[in-house]
mmCIF file of C-alpha atoms and ligand atoms in Angstrom:
data_model
loop_
_atom_site.group_PDB
_atom_site.id
_atom_site.type_symbol
_atom_site.label_atom_id
_atom_site.label_comp_id
_atom_site.label_asym_id
_atom_site.label_seq_id
_atom_site.Cartn_x
_atom_site.Cartn_y
_atom_site.Cartn_z
ATOM 1 C CA UNK A 1 36.884 96.248 155.349
ATOM 2 C CA UNK A 2 35.188 95.677 151.998
ATOM 3 C CA UNK A 3 37.472 98.249 150.493
ATOM 4 C CA UNK A 4 40.531 96.392 151.771
ATOM 5 C CA UNK A 5 39.298 93.143 150.225
ATOM 6 C CA UNK A 6 38.645 94.938 146.931
ATOM 7 C CA UNK A 7 42.076 96.538 146.924
ATOM 8 C CA UNK A 8 43.738 93.201 147.677
ATOM 9 C CA UNK A 9 41.813 91.475 144.905
ATOM 10 C CA UNK A 10 42.727 94.227 142.446
ATOM 11 C CA UNK A 11 46.391 94.085 143.518
ATOM 12 C CA UNK A 12 46.522 90.286 143.235
ATOM 13 C CA UNK A 13 45.165 90.501 139.721
ATOM 14 C CA UNK A 14 47.762 93.095 138.709
ATOM 15 C CA UNK A 15 50.548 91.004 140.271
ATOM 16 C CA UNK A 16 49.336 87.979 138.343
ATOM 17 C CA UNK A 17 49.383 89.906 135.066
ATOM 18 C CA UNK A 18 52.933 91.180 135.410
ATOM 19 C CA UNK A 19 55.137 90.126 132.504
ATOM 20 C CA UNK A 20 58.499 91.045 133.973
ATOM 21 C CA UNK A 21 60.221 92.140 137.153
ATOM 22 C CA UNK A 22 60.120 95.864 136.395
ATOM 23 C CA UNK A 23 56.347 95.764 135.869
ATOM 24 C CA UNK A 24 56.101 93.883 139.144
ATOM 25 C CA UNK A 25 58.166 96.534 140.880
ATOM 26 C CA UNK A 26 55.763 99.238 139.688
ATOM 27 C CA UNK A 27 52.854 97.270 141.143
ATOM 28 C CA UNK A 28 54.744 96.903 144.430
ATOM 29 C CA UNK A 29 55.341 100.674 144.617
ATOM 30 C CA UNK A 30 51.735 101.368 143.633
ATOM 31 C CA UNK A 31 50.360 99.350 146.588
ATOM 32 C CA UNK A 32 53.086 99.020 149.183
ATOM 33 C CA UNK A 33 55.316 102.032 148.522
ATOM 34 C CA UNK A 34 55.498 104.990 150.926
ATOM 35 C CA UNK A 35 52.574 106.622 149.189
ATOM 36 C CA UNK A 36 51.106 103.316 148.035
ATOM 37 C CA UNK A 37 47.421 102.469 148.190
ATOM 38 C CA UNK A 38 47.747 99.977 151.059
ATOM 39 C CA UNK A 39 50.169 102.158 152.994
ATOM 40 C CA UNK A 40 47.743 105.063 152.708
ATOM 41 C CA UNK A 41 44.973 102.970 154.282
ATOM 42 C CA UNK A 42 46.787 103.315 157.600
ATOM 43 C CA UNK A 43 46.138 107.037 157.520
ATOM 44 C CA UNK A 44 42.442 106.264 157.754
ATOM 45 C CA UNK A 45 42.974 104.834 161.264
ATOM 46 C CA UNK A 46 42.504 108.298 162.806
ATOM 47 C CA UNK A 47 39.059 108.601 161.260
ATOM 48 C CA UNK A 48 37.895 105.404 162.955
ATOM 49 C CA UNK A 49 36.437 104.816 166.378
ATOM 50 C CA UNK A 50 39.127 103.636 168.838
ATOM 51 C CA UNK A 51 37.603 100.143 169.199
ATOM 52 C CA UNK A 52 37.591 99.689 165.395
ATOM 53 C CA UNK A 53 41.206 100.689 164.995
ATOM 54 C CA UNK A 54 42.940 97.383 166.047
ATOM 55 C CA UNK A 55 40.654 95.326 163.816
ATOM 56 C CA UNK A 56 41.216 97.627 160.851
ATOM 57 C CA UNK A 57 44.939 97.869 161.534
ATOM 58 C CA UNK A 58 45.266 94.083 161.712
ATOM 59 C CA UNK A 59 43.339 93.741 158.432
ATOM 60 C CA UNK A 60 45.603 96.244 156.646
ATOM 61 C CA UNK A 61 48.687 94.445 157.984
ATOM 62 C CA UNK A 62 47.326 91.135 156.843
ATOM 63 C CA UNK A 63 46.650 92.591 153.357
ATOM 64 C CA UNK A 64 50.137 94.046 153.271
ATOM 65 C CA UNK A 65 51.766 90.733 154.234
ATOM 66 C CA UNK A 66 49.670 88.803 151.779
ATOM 67 C CA UNK A 67 50.598 91.129 148.910
ATOM 68 C CA UNK A 68 54.247 91.084 149.913
ATOM 69 C CA UNK A 69 54.226 87.295 149.900
ATOM 70 C CA UNK A 70 52.533 87.155 146.475
ATOM 71 C CA UNK A 71 54.921 89.740 145.056
ATOM 72 C CA UNK A 72 57.927 87.756 146.244
ATOM 73 C CA UNK A 73 56.540 84.544 144.813
ATOM 74 C CA UNK A 74 55.846 86.270 141.527
ATOM 75 C CA UNK A 75 59.336 87.798 141.558
ATOM 76 C CA UNK A 76 60.862 84.329 141.947
ATOM 77 C CA UNK A 77 58.778 83.048 139.090
ATOM 78 C CA UNK A 78 59.602 85.988 136.808
ATOM 79 C CA UNK A 79 63.338 86.038 137.503
ATOM 80 C CA UNK A 80 63.479 82.288 136.934
ATOM 81 C CA UNK A 81 61.783 82.790 133.594
ATOM 82 C CA UNK A 82 64.082 85.703 132.693
ATOM 83 C CA UNK A 83 67.150 83.640 133.556
ATOM 84 C CA UNK A 84 65.968 80.810 131.356
ATOM 85 C CA UNK A 85 65.385 83.218 128.493
ATOM 86 C CA UNK A 86 68.838 84.735 128.915
ATOM 87 C CA UNK A 87 70.532 81.343 129.006
ATOM 88 C CA UNK A 88 68.596 80.202 125.955
ATOM 89 C CA UNK A 89 69.879 83.237 124.060
ATOM 90 C CA UNK A 90 73.450 82.497 125.173
ATOM 91 C CA UNK A 91 73.287 78.823 124.295
ATOM 92 C CA UNK A 92 75.819 77.437 121.803
ATOM 93 C CA UNK A 93 74.529 75.105 119.147
ATOM 94 C CA UNK A 94 77.323 72.569 118.951
ATOM 95 C CA UNK A 95 75.829 71.077 115.795
ATOM 96 C CA UNK A 96 76.449 74.277 113.778
ATOM 97 C CA UNK A 97 79.473 74.209 111.436
ATOM 98 C CA UNK A 98 82.517 75.992 112.873
ATOM 99 C CA UNK A 99 83.956 79.246 111.553
ATOM 100 C CA UNK A 100 86.730 77.867 109.356
ATOM 101 C CA UNK A 101 90.036 79.732 109.222
ATOM 102 C CA UNK A 102 91.747 79.861 105.835
ATOM 103 C CA UNK A 103 95.255 78.633 106.501
ATOM 104 C CA UNK A 104 96.925 78.513 103.082
ATOM 105 C CA UNK A 105 99.304 75.811 101.905
ATOM 106 C CA UNK A 106 102.736 75.214 100.401
ATOM 107 C CA UNK A 107 103.454 76.308 96.845
ATOM 108 C CA UNK A 108 103.046 73.507 94.339
ATOM 109 C CA UNK A 109 106.825 73.284 93.806
ATOM 110 C CA UNK A 110 107.491 73.030 97.531
ATOM 111 C CA UNK A 111 104.910 70.245 97.712
ATOM 112 C CA UNK A 112 106.608 68.330 94.896
ATOM 113 C CA UNK A 113 110.001 68.891 96.508
ATOM 114 C CA UNK A 114 108.811 67.548 99.869
ATOM 115 C CA UNK A 115 107.134 64.601 98.199
ATOM 116 C CA UNK A 116 110.359 63.667 96.373
ATOM 117 C CA UNK A 117 112.448 64.227 99.497
ATOM 118 C CA UNK A 118 110.225 61.820 101.426
ATOM 119 C CA UNK A 119 110.533 59.198 98.697
ATOM 120 C CA UNK A 120 114.333 59.364 98.534
ATOM 121 C CA UNK A 121 114.732 59.628 102.297
ATOM 122 C CA UNK A 122 112.727 56.402 102.572
ATOM 123 C CA UNK A 123 115.325 54.774 100.274
ATOM 124 C CA UNK A 124 118.170 55.905 102.543
ATOM 125 C CA UNK A 125 119.179 59.142 100.803
ATOM 126 C CA UNK A 126 119.878 62.301 102.776
ATOM 127 C CA UNK A 127 119.106 65.861 101.706
ATOM 128 C CA UNK A 128 122.003 68.286 101.259
ATOM 129 C CA UNK A 129 122.227 71.814 99.901
ATOM 130 C CA UNK A 130 124.786 73.766 97.939
ATOM 131 C CA UNK A 131 125.375 77.432 97.106
ATOM 132 C CA UNK A 132 123.543 79.126 94.250
ATOM 133 C CA UNK A 133 126.564 81.303 93.533
ATOM 134 C CA UNK A 134 129.213 78.887 92.272
ATOM 135 C CA UNK A 135 132.652 78.925 90.761
ATOM 136 C CA UNK A 136 133.366 77.516 87.329
ATOM 137 C CA UNK A 137 135.473 74.712 88.785
ATOM 138 C CA UNK A 138 132.594 73.177 90.787
ATOM 139 C CA UNK A 139 129.996 73.997 88.167
ATOM 140 C CA UNK A 140 131.966 72.817 85.113
ATOM 141 C CA UNK A 141 135.617 71.686 85.325
ATOM 142 C CA UNK A 142 135.236 69.179 88.137
ATOM 143 C CA UNK A 143 132.212 67.851 86.273
ATOM 144 C CA UNK A 144 134.338 67.015 83.242
ATOM 145 C CA UNK A 145 132.843 69.934 81.337
ATOM 146 C CA UNK A 146 135.613 71.458 79.252
ATOM 147 C CA UNK A 147 136.097 75.048 78.168
ATOM 148 C CA UNK A 148 134.515 74.469 74.771
ATOM 149 C CA UNK A 149 131.195 73.197 76.161
ATOM 150 C CA UNK A 150 128.246 75.473 75.183
ATOM 151 C CA UNK A 151 126.877 75.420 78.757
ATOM 152 C CA UNK A 152 129.901 77.555 79.699
ATOM 153 C CA UNK A 153 129.039 80.247 77.184
ATOM 154 C CA UNK A 154 128.208 83.673 78.625
ATOM 155 C CA UNK A 155 125.211 83.590 76.301
ATOM 156 C CA UNK A 156 123.816 80.656 78.290
ATOM 157 C CA UNK A 157 124.785 81.451 81.882
ATOM 158 C CA UNK A 158 124.832 84.343 84.367
ATOM 159 C CA UNK A 159 128.417 85.291 85.241
ATOM 160 C CA UNK A 160 129.500 87.674 88.005
ATOM 161 C CA UNK A 161 133.150 87.368 86.975
ATOM 162 C CA UNK A 162 135.121 84.998 84.717
ATOM 163 C CA UNK A 163 135.087 82.381 87.436
ATOM 164 C CA UNK A 164 131.929 83.075 89.455
ATOM 165 C CA UNK A 165 128.424 82.464 88.187
ATOM 166 C CA UNK A 166 124.913 81.470 89.217
ATOM 167 C CA UNK A 167 125.007 77.692 89.112
ATOM 168 C CA UNK A 168 123.489 76.321 85.919
ATOM 169 C CA UNK A 169 122.533 73.013 87.554
ATOM 170 C CA UNK A 170 122.629 71.266 90.945
ATOM 171 C CA UNK A 171 125.423 68.929 89.814
ATOM 172 C CA UNK A 172 128.190 70.967 91.569
ATOM 173 C CA UNK A 173 126.663 69.650 94.816
ATOM 174 C CA UNK A 174 127.908 66.207 93.711
ATOM 175 C CA UNK A 175 131.437 67.605 93.770
ATOM 176 C CA UNK A 176 131.031 69.424 97.091
ATOM 177 C CA UNK A 177 129.576 66.294 98.704
ATOM 178 C CA UNK A 178 132.289 63.952 97.444
ATOM 179 C CA UNK A 179 134.966 66.370 98.657
ATOM 180 C CA UNK A 180 133.306 66.566 102.074
ATOM 181 C CA UNK A 181 132.650 62.888 102.709
ATOM 182 C CA UNK A 182 133.748 59.421 101.805
ATOM 183 C CA UNK A 183 131.654 56.728 100.118
ATOM 184 C CA UNK A 184 129.190 55.189 100.457
ATOM 185 C CA UNK A 185 127.220 58.279 99.501
ATOM 186 C CA UNK A 186 123.478 58.590 98.914
ATOM 187 C CA UNK A 187 122.275 62.174 98.650
ATOM 188 C CA UNK A 188 119.712 64.307 96.927
ATOM 189 C CA UNK A 189 120.036 68.062 96.597
ATOM 190 C CA UNK A 190 117.093 70.277 95.701
ATOM 191 C CA UNK A 191 117.598 73.916 94.798
ATOM 192 C CA UNK A 192 117.406 76.771 92.349
ATOM 193 C CA UNK A 193 119.468 76.917 89.172
ATOM 194 C CA UNK A 194 119.878 79.663 86.567
ATOM 195 C CA UNK A 195 120.080 79.796 82.790
ATOM 196 C CA UNK A 196 119.514 82.453 80.144
ATOM 197 C CA UNK A 197 116.162 81.136 78.926
ATOM 198 C CA UNK A 198 112.654 82.472 78.998
ATOM 199 C CA UNK A 199 109.656 80.986 77.216
ATOM 200 C CA UNK A 200 106.645 78.771 77.911
ATOM 201 C CA UNK A 201 108.858 75.803 78.854
ATOM 202 C CA UNK A 202 111.980 77.559 80.212
ATOM 203 C CA UNK A 203 112.557 80.013 83.038
ATOM 204 C CA UNK A 204 115.803 81.864 83.824
ATOM 205 C CA UNK A 205 115.461 80.478 87.352
ATOM 206 C CA UNK A 206 114.094 77.011 87.962
ATOM 207 C CA UNK A 207 114.381 74.173 90.428
ATOM 208 C CA UNK A 208 116.304 70.942 90.165
ATOM 209 C CA UNK A 209 116.890 67.973 92.368
ATOM 210 C CA UNK A 210 120.246 66.270 92.058
ATOM 211 C CA UNK A 211 120.780 62.680 93.077
ATOM 212 C CA UNK A 212 124.128 60.983 93.716
ATOM 213 C CA UNK A 213 124.842 57.431 94.782
ATOM 214 C CA UNK A 214 128.419 56.209 95.185
ATOM 215 C CA UNK A 215 129.518 52.787 96.401
ATOM 216 C CA UNK A 216 131.324 49.686 95.151
ATOM 217 C CA UNK A 217 129.797 47.765 92.222
ATOM 218 C CA UNK A 218 127.019 50.238 91.443
ATOM 219 C CA UNK A 219 125.311 49.523 88.125
ATOM 220 C CA UNK A 220 122.564 50.929 85.908
ATOM 221 C CA UNK A 221 120.198 48.469 87.625
ATOM 222 C CA UNK A 222 120.516 50.429 90.863
ATOM 223 C CA UNK A 223 119.826 53.689 89.045
ATOM 224 C CA UNK A 224 116.825 52.198 87.293
ATOM 225 C CA UNK A 225 115.411 50.737 90.491
ATOM 226 C CA UNK A 226 115.577 54.091 92.320
ATOM 227 C CA UNK A 227 114.005 55.969 89.426
ATOM 228 C CA UNK A 228 111.235 53.390 89.011
ATOM 229 C CA UNK A 229 110.491 53.567 92.714
ATOM 230 C CA UNK A 230 110.359 57.357 92.546
ATOM 231 C CA UNK A 231 108.206 57.461 89.420
ATOM 232 C CA UNK A 232 105.586 54.972 90.624
ATOM 233 C CA UNK A 233 105.268 56.829 93.892
ATOM 234 C CA UNK A 234 104.894 60.226 92.234
ATOM 235 C CA UNK A 235 102.837 59.239 89.177
ATOM 236 C CA UNK A 236 101.069 56.079 90.330
ATOM 237 C CA UNK A 237 101.749 52.367 90.002
ATOM 238 C CA UNK A 238 100.963 52.278 86.266
ATOM 239 C CA UNK A 239 103.772 54.717 85.469
ATOM 240 C CA UNK A 240 106.779 53.241 83.653
ATOM 241 C CA UNK A 241 110.161 54.676 82.719
ATOM 242 C CA UNK A 242 112.268 54.437 79.601
ATOM 243 C CA UNK A 243 115.993 55.161 79.371
ATOM 244 C CA UNK A 244 117.245 56.705 76.147
ATOM 245 C CA UNK A 245 120.922 57.138 75.343
ATOM 246 C CA UNK A 246 122.074 60.708 75.820
ATOM 247 C CA UNK A 247 125.147 62.734 76.652
ATOM 248 C CA UNK A 248 126.326 64.599 79.733
ATOM 249 C CA UNK A 249 130.023 65.320 80.274
ATOM 250 C CA UNK A 250 129.844 64.068 83.880
ATOM 251 C CA UNK A 251 128.154 60.709 83.274
ATOM 252 C CA UNK A 252 129.044 57.748 81.068
ATOM 253 C CA UNK A 253 126.823 56.203 79.873
ATOM 254 C CA UNK A 254 124.203 58.950 80.039
ATOM 255 C CA UNK A 255 120.455 58.691 79.743
ATOM 256 C CA UNK A 256 117.440 60.783 79.186
ATOM 257 C CA UNK A 257 114.620 59.334 81.223
ATOM 258 C CA UNK A 258 111.016 59.411 80.062
ATOM 259 C CA UNK A 259 107.976 58.549 82.137
ATOM 260 C CA UNK A 260 104.866 56.892 80.698
ATOM 261 C CA UNK A 261 102.038 58.954 82.111
ATOM 262 C CA UNK A 262 98.679 60.024 80.695
ATOM 263 C CA UNK A 263 99.170 57.917 77.538
ATOM 264 C CA UNK A 264 102.442 59.555 76.550
ATOM 265 C CA UNK A 265 106.199 59.329 77.050
ATOM 266 C CA UNK A 266 107.398 62.514 78.735
ATOM 267 C CA UNK A 267 110.978 63.469 79.445
ATOM 268 C CA UNK A 268 111.513 64.193 83.125
ATOM 269 C CA UNK A 269 115.204 63.908 83.907
ATOM 270 C CA UNK A 270 118.809 63.315 82.922
ATOM 271 C CA UNK A 271 120.900 60.592 84.516
ATOM 272 C CA UNK A 272 123.873 58.328 84.100
ATOM 273 C CA UNK A 273 126.785 56.517 85.684
ATOM 274 C CA UNK A 274 129.318 58.871 87.262
ATOM 275 C CA UNK A 275 132.131 59.489 84.771
ATOM 276 C CA UNK A 276 135.580 58.245 85.963
ATOM 277 C CA UNK A 277 136.971 61.730 85.298
ATOM 278 C CA UNK A 278 134.559 63.167 87.886
ATOM 279 C CA UNK A 279 135.835 60.687 90.489
ATOM 280 C CA UNK A 280 139.395 61.667 89.604
ATOM 281 C CA UNK A 281 138.681 65.359 90.074
ATOM 282 C CA UNK A 282 137.569 64.709 93.682
ATOM 283 C CA UNK A 283 140.393 62.232 94.360
ATOM 284 C CA UNK A 284 138.321 59.016 94.284
ATOM 285 C CA UNK A 285 139.825 55.953 92.615
ATOM 286 C CA UNK A 286 137.475 55.058 89.722
ATOM 287 C CA UNK A 287 138.762 51.468 89.876
ATOM 288 C CA UNK A 288 137.236 51.158 93.354
ATOM 289 C CA UNK A 289 134.227 53.426 93.293
ATOM 290 C CA UNK A 290 131.263 53.522 90.998
ATOM 291 C CA UNK A 291 128.033 55.443 91.127
ATOM 292 C CA UNK A 292 125.024 56.933 89.443
ATOM 293 C CA UNK A 293 123.725 60.479 89.312
ATOM 294 C CA UNK A 294 120.547 62.094 88.120
ATOM 295 C CA UNK A 295 119.134 65.574 87.839
ATOM 296 C CA UNK A 296 115.441 66.256 87.581
ATOM 297 C CA UNK A 297 113.510 69.454 87.044
ATOM 298 C CA UNK A 298 110.879 69.993 89.716
ATOM 299 C CA UNK A 299 108.800 72.288 87.492
ATOM 300 C CA UNK A 300 108.935 69.609 84.802
ATOM 301 C CA UNK A 301 107.683 66.927 87.219
ATOM 302 C CA UNK A 302 104.847 69.182 88.374
ATOM 303 C CA UNK A 303 103.911 70.080 84.779
ATOM 304 C CA UNK A 304 103.746 66.425 83.756
ATOM 305 C CA UNK A 305 101.881 65.334 86.865
ATOM 306 C CA UNK A 306 99.285 68.111 86.791
ATOM 307 C CA UNK A 307 99.175 68.920 83.077
ATOM 308 C CA UNK A 308 100.475 72.475 83.557
ATOM 309 C CA UNK A 309 101.226 73.922 80.109
ATOM 310 C CA UNK A 310 103.129 77.123 80.869
ATOM 311 C CA UNK A 311 106.137 77.020 83.222
ATOM 312 C CA UNK A 312 105.706 80.747 83.875
ATOM 313 C CA UNK A 313 102.562 79.956 85.894
ATOM 314 C CA UNK A 314 104.837 78.850 88.752
ATOM 315 C CA UNK A 315 106.121 82.387 89.267
ATOM 316 C CA UNK A 316 103.105 84.474 88.243
ATOM 317 C CA UNK A 317 101.583 84.273 91.723
ATOM 318 C CA UNK A 318 98.101 84.081 90.271
ATOM 319 C CA UNK A 319 96.070 83.168 93.348
ATOM 320 C CA UNK A 320 93.685 81.017 91.293
ATOM 321 C CA UNK A 321 96.617 78.940 90.045
ATOM 322 C CA UNK A 322 98.159 78.684 93.498
ATOM 323 C CA UNK A 323 94.891 77.696 95.161
ATOM 324 C CA UNK A 324 94.352 75.009 92.567
ATOM 325 C CA UNK A 325 97.250 72.867 93.882
HETATM 326 N N1 LIG B 1 122.927 68.450 85.392
HETATM 327 C C1 LIG B 1 122.166 67.952 84.278
HETATM 328 C C2 LIG B 1 121.293 69.095 83.724
HETATM 329 O O1 LIG B 1 121.141 70.073 84.355
HETATM 330 C C3 LIG B 1 121.265 66.806 84.684
HETATM 331 C C4 LIG B 1 122.033 65.614 85.129
HETATM 332 C C5 LIG B 1 122.403 65.429 86.453
HETATM 333 C C6 LIG B 1 122.408 64.637 84.200
HETATM 334 C C7 LIG B 1 123.079 64.324 86.857
HETATM 335 C C8 LIG B 1 123.089 63.523 84.610
HETATM 336 C C9 LIG B 1 123.429 63.369 85.926
HETATM 337 O O2 LIG B 1 120.757 68.964 82.636
#
């Protein structure tokens, strides 16, 4: 009987010291397994006197049950602890910064284009597009640009045939729009244009935005208002504009428009009142209709706004440049 007590004490101590469920399982096998220490005690029954056997047997059973109970309690405790550990390892710290995905952004020119579109749309203009491959009638003749004009020279433009070329400006969209619709007209038309130029301030392909407004009694005041509105929204409320006399075959009078920005006057666009000959070429009566038109270079606007020195940066696809805007 002393031996049983000793074994139980020893077993209880080992159970208590178990650090995890697999250690505990080893202790269970050691004492209660088929060949375990407690199980083996039963084999000693035969060696005992018959009257001692029930007492001894009951004591072994009691020891067995006690150990079983302790093992189960310990198992509960250990598996609870292991669960807690596992959950702690799985826990998400919601205060950590997220894994940010790089999602890119629009090219600087697209940004400027959208910005200008929003501004003119808010003034009631709609956005229209025209073809980049044009005929000389839409690109020149209908715009009061006669045969002798240097813009028509093959040295200055890209011709496919005598009469088909890459448009040299977005102004032919004025013609296409007036032929398609009737006044009042308020449109802008962004798009690519092509000229035989290539240096730090000129590209053979660049982007313009045409504007055309046609109604009764349109004056330079209306043109100036729209341009001032545009300029203060793009360049800030301190920006001013200045109209200088200029010449375009399709406007009369014509202006070059400068913006006051960063302590300097910078030329950003050409504009003017639609020439009566342009109205005639689309069948509008110039005695009834009047209008203004303008054409601005998107690269130019971006260069002025952001101080970009070389127009070729727009097409170099230097990631550092692109990421900068
Ligand atoms: N088409 C002219 C150019 O490309 C700009 C312009 C447009 C001027 C409309 C006046 C009116 O230079």
